[in-house]
Tab-separated table of C-alpha atoms in Angstrom:
chain	number	residue	atom	x	y	z
A	15	UNK	CA	25.527	-5.602	12.796
A	16	UNK	CA	29.283	-5.900	13.248
A	17	UNK	CA	30.965	-3.584	15.728
A	18	UNK	CA	33.531	-1.643	13.758
A	19	UNK	CA	34.777	0.680	16.486
A	20	UNK	CA	35.191	4.406	16.378
A	21	UNK	CA	36.366	6.327	13.358
A	22	UNK	CA	39.793	7.120	14.718
A	23	UNK	CA	42.979	5.943	13.059
A	24	UNK	CA	44.757	3.179	14.985
A	25	UNK	CA	47.802	4.275	16.983
A	26	UNK	CA	51.166	3.625	15.399
A	27	UNK	CA	53.852	1.911	17.493
A	28	UNK	CA	56.524	4.401	18.583
A	29	UNK	CA	59.039	1.953	20.068
A	30	UNK	CA	60.392	-1.519	19.430
A	31	UNK	CA	58.427	-2.760	22.446
A	32	UNK	CA	55.184	-1.337	21.040
A	33	UNK	CA	55.967	-2.803	17.602
A	34	UNK	CA	56.518	-6.184	19.250
A	35	UNK	CA	53.236	-5.909	21.174
A	36	UNK	CA	51.385	-5.039	17.951
A	37	UNK	CA	52.979	-8.022	16.168
A	38	UNK	CA	51.969	-10.280	19.074
A	39	UNK	CA	48.359	-9.144	18.682
A	40	UNK	CA	48.425	-9.995	14.960
A	41	UNK	CA	49.983	-13.391	15.660
A	42	UNK	CA	47.289	-14.140	18.254
A	43	UNK	CA	44.586	-13.154	15.761
A	44	UNK	CA	46.122	-15.444	13.141
A	45	UNK	CA	46.060	-18.402	15.556
A	46	UNK	CA	42.463	-17.733	16.575
A	47	UNK	CA	41.330	-16.977	13.021
A	48	UNK	CA	42.788	-20.230	11.739
A	49	UNK	CA	41.001	-22.181	14.460
A	50	UNK	CA	37.482	-20.781	14.442
A	51	UNK	CA	34.918	-18.588	12.735
A	52	UNK	CA	35.108	-14.810	12.936
A	53	UNK	CA	31.750	-14.430	14.688
A	54	UNK	CA	33.016	-16.700	17.489
A	55	UNK	CA	36.103	-14.546	18.133
A	56	UNK	CA	35.920	-11.535	20.445
A	57	UNK	CA	38.418	-8.740	20.925
A	58	UNK	CA	38.942	-9.814	24.544
A	59	UNK	CA	39.902	-13.277	23.353
A	60	UNK	CA	42.502	-11.847	20.948
A	61	UNK	CA	43.914	-9.684	23.751
A	62	UNK	CA	44.072	-12.649	26.138
A	63	UNK	CA	45.740	-14.849	23.501
A	64	UNK	CA	48.289	-12.067	22.885
A	65	UNK	CA	48.880	-11.534	26.592
A	66	UNK	CA	47.889	-7.862	26.488
A	67	UNK	CA	45.144	-5.829	28.103
A	68	UNK	CA	42.019	-5.188	26.052
A	69	UNK	CA	42.727	-1.443	26.166
A	70	UNK	CA	46.138	-2.150	24.573
A	71	UNK	CA	44.490	-4.021	21.733
A	72	UNK	CA	42.018	-1.152	21.258
A	73	UNK	CA	44.850	1.360	21.220
A	74	UNK	CA	46.194	-0.180	18.018
A	75	UNK	CA	42.962	-1.603	16.627
A	76	UNK	CA	39.534	-0.038	17.323
A	77	UNK	CA	37.818	-3.419	16.748
A	78	UNK	CA	38.548	-7.065	16.030
A	79	UNK	CA	37.807	-6.253	12.382
A	80	UNK	CA	40.666	-3.758	12.352
A	81	UNK	CA	42.914	-6.525	13.710
A	82	UNK	CA	41.980	-8.970	10.950
A	83	UNK	CA	42.195	-6.267	8.253
A	84	UNK	CA	45.702	-5.534	9.562
A	85	UNK	CA	46.525	-9.252	9.350
A	86	UNK	CA	45.629	-9.195	5.644
A	87	UNK	CA	47.694	-6.051	5.053
A	88	UNK	CA	50.633	-7.610	6.900
A	89	UNK	CA	50.405	-10.867	4.941
A	90	UNK	CA	50.318	-8.984	1.624
A	91	UNK	CA	53.269	-6.793	2.607
A	92	UNK	CA	55.369	-9.837	3.588
A	93	UNK	CA	54.448	-11.913	0.533
A	94	UNK	CA	57.291	-12.700	-1.847
A	95	UNK	CA	56.366	-13.525	-5.437
A	96	UNK	CA	57.494	-16.692	-7.186
A	97	UNK	CA	60.717	-16.508	-9.201
A	98	UNK	CA	60.164	-14.648	-12.480
A	99	UNK	CA	59.903	-16.692	-15.671
A	100	UNK	CA	60.512	-13.861	-18.107
A	101	UNK	CA	56.906	-13.869	-19.307
A	102	UNK	CA	55.153	-10.933	-17.635
A	103	UNK	CA	51.632	-12.319	-18.003
A	104	UNK	CA	52.677	-15.702	-16.573
A	105	UNK	CA	54.507	-13.960	-13.732
A	106	UNK	CA	51.501	-11.815	-12.781
A	107	UNK	CA	49.143	-14.806	-12.896
A	108	UNK	CA	51.567	-16.900	-10.803
A	109	UNK	CA	51.931	-14.050	-8.282
A	110	UNK	CA	48.202	-13.693	-7.772
A	111	UNK	CA	47.440	-17.427	-7.698
A	112	UNK	CA	50.187	-18.037	-5.124
A	113	UNK	CA	49.195	-15.024	-2.999
A	114	UNK	CA	45.500	-15.948	-2.963
A	115	UNK	CA	46.263	-19.644	-2.521
A	116	UNK	CA	48.360	-18.804	0.539
A	117	UNK	CA	45.575	-16.611	1.965
A	118	UNK	CA	42.878	-19.222	1.315
A	119	UNK	CA	44.868	-22.022	2.983
A	120	UNK	CA	42.974	-21.467	6.244
A	121	UNK	CA	39.322	-20.899	5.399
A	122	UNK	CA	38.246	-19.308	8.696
A	123	UNK	CA	41.231	-16.962	8.723
A	124	UNK	CA	40.683	-16.021	5.078
A	125	UNK	CA	37.038	-15.296	5.842
A	126	UNK	CA	38.026	-13.151	8.836
A	127	UNK	CA	40.567	-11.169	6.796
A	128	UNK	CA	38.332	-10.591	3.763
A	129	UNK	CA	35.173	-9.788	5.728
A	130	UNK	CA	37.003	-7.512	8.143
A	131	UNK	CA	38.799	-5.658	5.356
A	132	UNK	CA	35.458	-4.979	3.665
A	133	UNK	CA	33.940	-3.690	6.914
A	134	UNK	CA	36.901	-1.463	7.738
A	135	UNK	CA	37.037	-0.032	4.208
A	136	UNK	CA	33.294	0.659	4.275
A	137	UNK	CA	33.754	2.779	7.407
A	138	UNK	CA	36.949	4.535	6.359
A	139	UNK	CA	37.632	7.531	4.185
A	140	UNK	CA	40.999	6.055	3.159
A	141	UNK	CA	39.914	2.927	1.290
A	142	UNK	CA	42.863	2.496	-1.069
A	143	UNK	CA	45.719	0.184	-0.186
A	144	UNK	CA	48.246	0.130	-3.036
A	145	UNK	CA	50.434	-2.634	-1.521
A	146	UNK	CA	49.190	-5.462	-3.756
A	147	UNK	CA	48.802	-3.201	-6.779
A	148	UNK	CA	52.420	-2.073	-6.370
A	149	UNK	CA	53.543	-5.699	-6.128
A	150	UNK	CA	51.708	-6.478	-9.389
A	151	UNK	CA	53.422	-3.531	-11.108
A	152	UNK	CA	56.790	-4.575	-9.658
A	153	UNK	CA	56.249	-8.125	-10.930
A	154	UNK	CA	55.477	-6.647	-14.351
A	155	UNK	CA	58.821	-4.825	-14.220
A	156	UNK	CA	57.119	-1.466	-14.644
A	157	UNK	CA	59.093	1.355	-13.042
A	158	UNK	CA	56.974	4.154	-14.492
A	159	UNK	CA	53.543	2.609	-15.112
A	160	UNK	CA	51.112	4.182	-17.504
A	161	UNK	CA	47.600	5.101	-16.426
A	162	UNK	CA	46.354	1.990	-18.234
A	163	UNK	CA	48.867	-0.278	-16.461
A	164	UNK	CA	47.815	1.091	-13.071
A	165	UNK	CA	44.168	0.532	-14.054
A	166	UNK	CA	44.862	-3.069	-15.091
A	167	UNK	CA	46.803	-3.761	-11.901
A	168	UNK	CA	43.923	-2.302	-9.877
A	169	UNK	CA	41.446	-4.482	-11.803
A	170	UNK	CA	43.562	-7.562	-11.096
A	171	UNK	CA	43.624	-6.626	-7.410
A	172	UNK	CA	39.849	-6.065	-7.334
A	173	UNK	CA	39.184	-9.293	-9.220
A	174	UNK	CA	41.319	-11.262	-6.761
A	175	UNK	CA	39.471	-9.740	-3.816
A	176	UNK	CA	36.111	-10.534	-5.427
A	177	UNK	CA	37.075	-14.126	-6.141
A	178	UNK	CA	38.334	-14.542	-2.586
A	179	UNK	CA	35.063	-13.084	-1.276
A	180	UNK	CA	33.085	-15.647	-3.253
A	181	UNK	CA	35.387	-18.420	-2.054
A	182	UNK	CA	35.264	-17.617	1.663
A	183	UNK	CA	31.504	-17.232	1.313
A	184	UNK	CA	31.288	-20.815	0.065
A	185	UNK	CA	30.302	-20.065	-3.550
A	186	UNK	CA	33.561	-21.377	-5.065
A	187	UNK	CA	35.917	-24.220	-4.240
A	188	UNK	CA	39.497	-23.049	-3.712
A	189	UNK	CA	40.713	-24.948	-6.791
A	190	UNK	CA	38.057	-23.294	-8.974
A	191	UNK	CA	38.790	-19.897	-7.461
A	192	UNK	CA	42.491	-20.171	-8.253
A	193	UNK	CA	41.770	-21.375	-11.800
A	194	UNK	CA	39.349	-18.457	-12.294
A	195	UNK	CA	41.932	-16.050	-10.908
A	196	UNK	CA	44.620	-17.401	-13.241
A	197	UNK	CA	42.320	-16.874	-16.228
A	198	UNK	CA	41.287	-13.383	-15.101
A	199	UNK	CA	44.894	-12.304	-14.538
A	200	UNK	CA	45.917	-13.500	-17.979
A	201	UNK	CA	43.013	-11.665	-19.615
A	202	UNK	CA	43.613	-8.437	-17.700
A	203	UNK	CA	47.415	-8.425	-18.008
A	204	UNK	CA	47.554	-9.380	-21.678
A	205	UNK	CA	48.426	-6.440	-23.881
A	206	UNK	CA	48.980	-4.061	-20.953
A	207	UNK	CA	52.431	-5.119	-19.769
């Protein structure tokens, strides 16, 4: 059973120095996650790679899974969509294929991010992260989305996460996963935006 840490919320950086330390931890996790499998990475190793004490890592992240879930959140928040084409359905499909393609570029890291996000969400009361959903709605050019548009964006987000889960688990090749995602996005976005 994976160690998920206590149920407390991670500390938020209060200074530029703390923000820098937190970013260094995420960067160290990215390097380690790209190089080896999640079950071979320990919190102490992430802390050592980041040049911080283990207690510092645990201050911001109760477990290594919280670190890798934060890496995924950070990558999604920094992602910039491809240039718009003027066709909303094409733009949404291109957004999701590029975002997932970027995440799946490093198989071990993708596995660490997806698996850890699932574990953290399973042990958290706050399971919703609207970052990707908001990016889908922004790409659609929807300033005041309808309930149906929010539902479709959420379904696109959930479909992408499911396809990535299958891919990092070895059930789909990346090329097939991205083709499936393109098809799913087109089906889900059509008629809603």
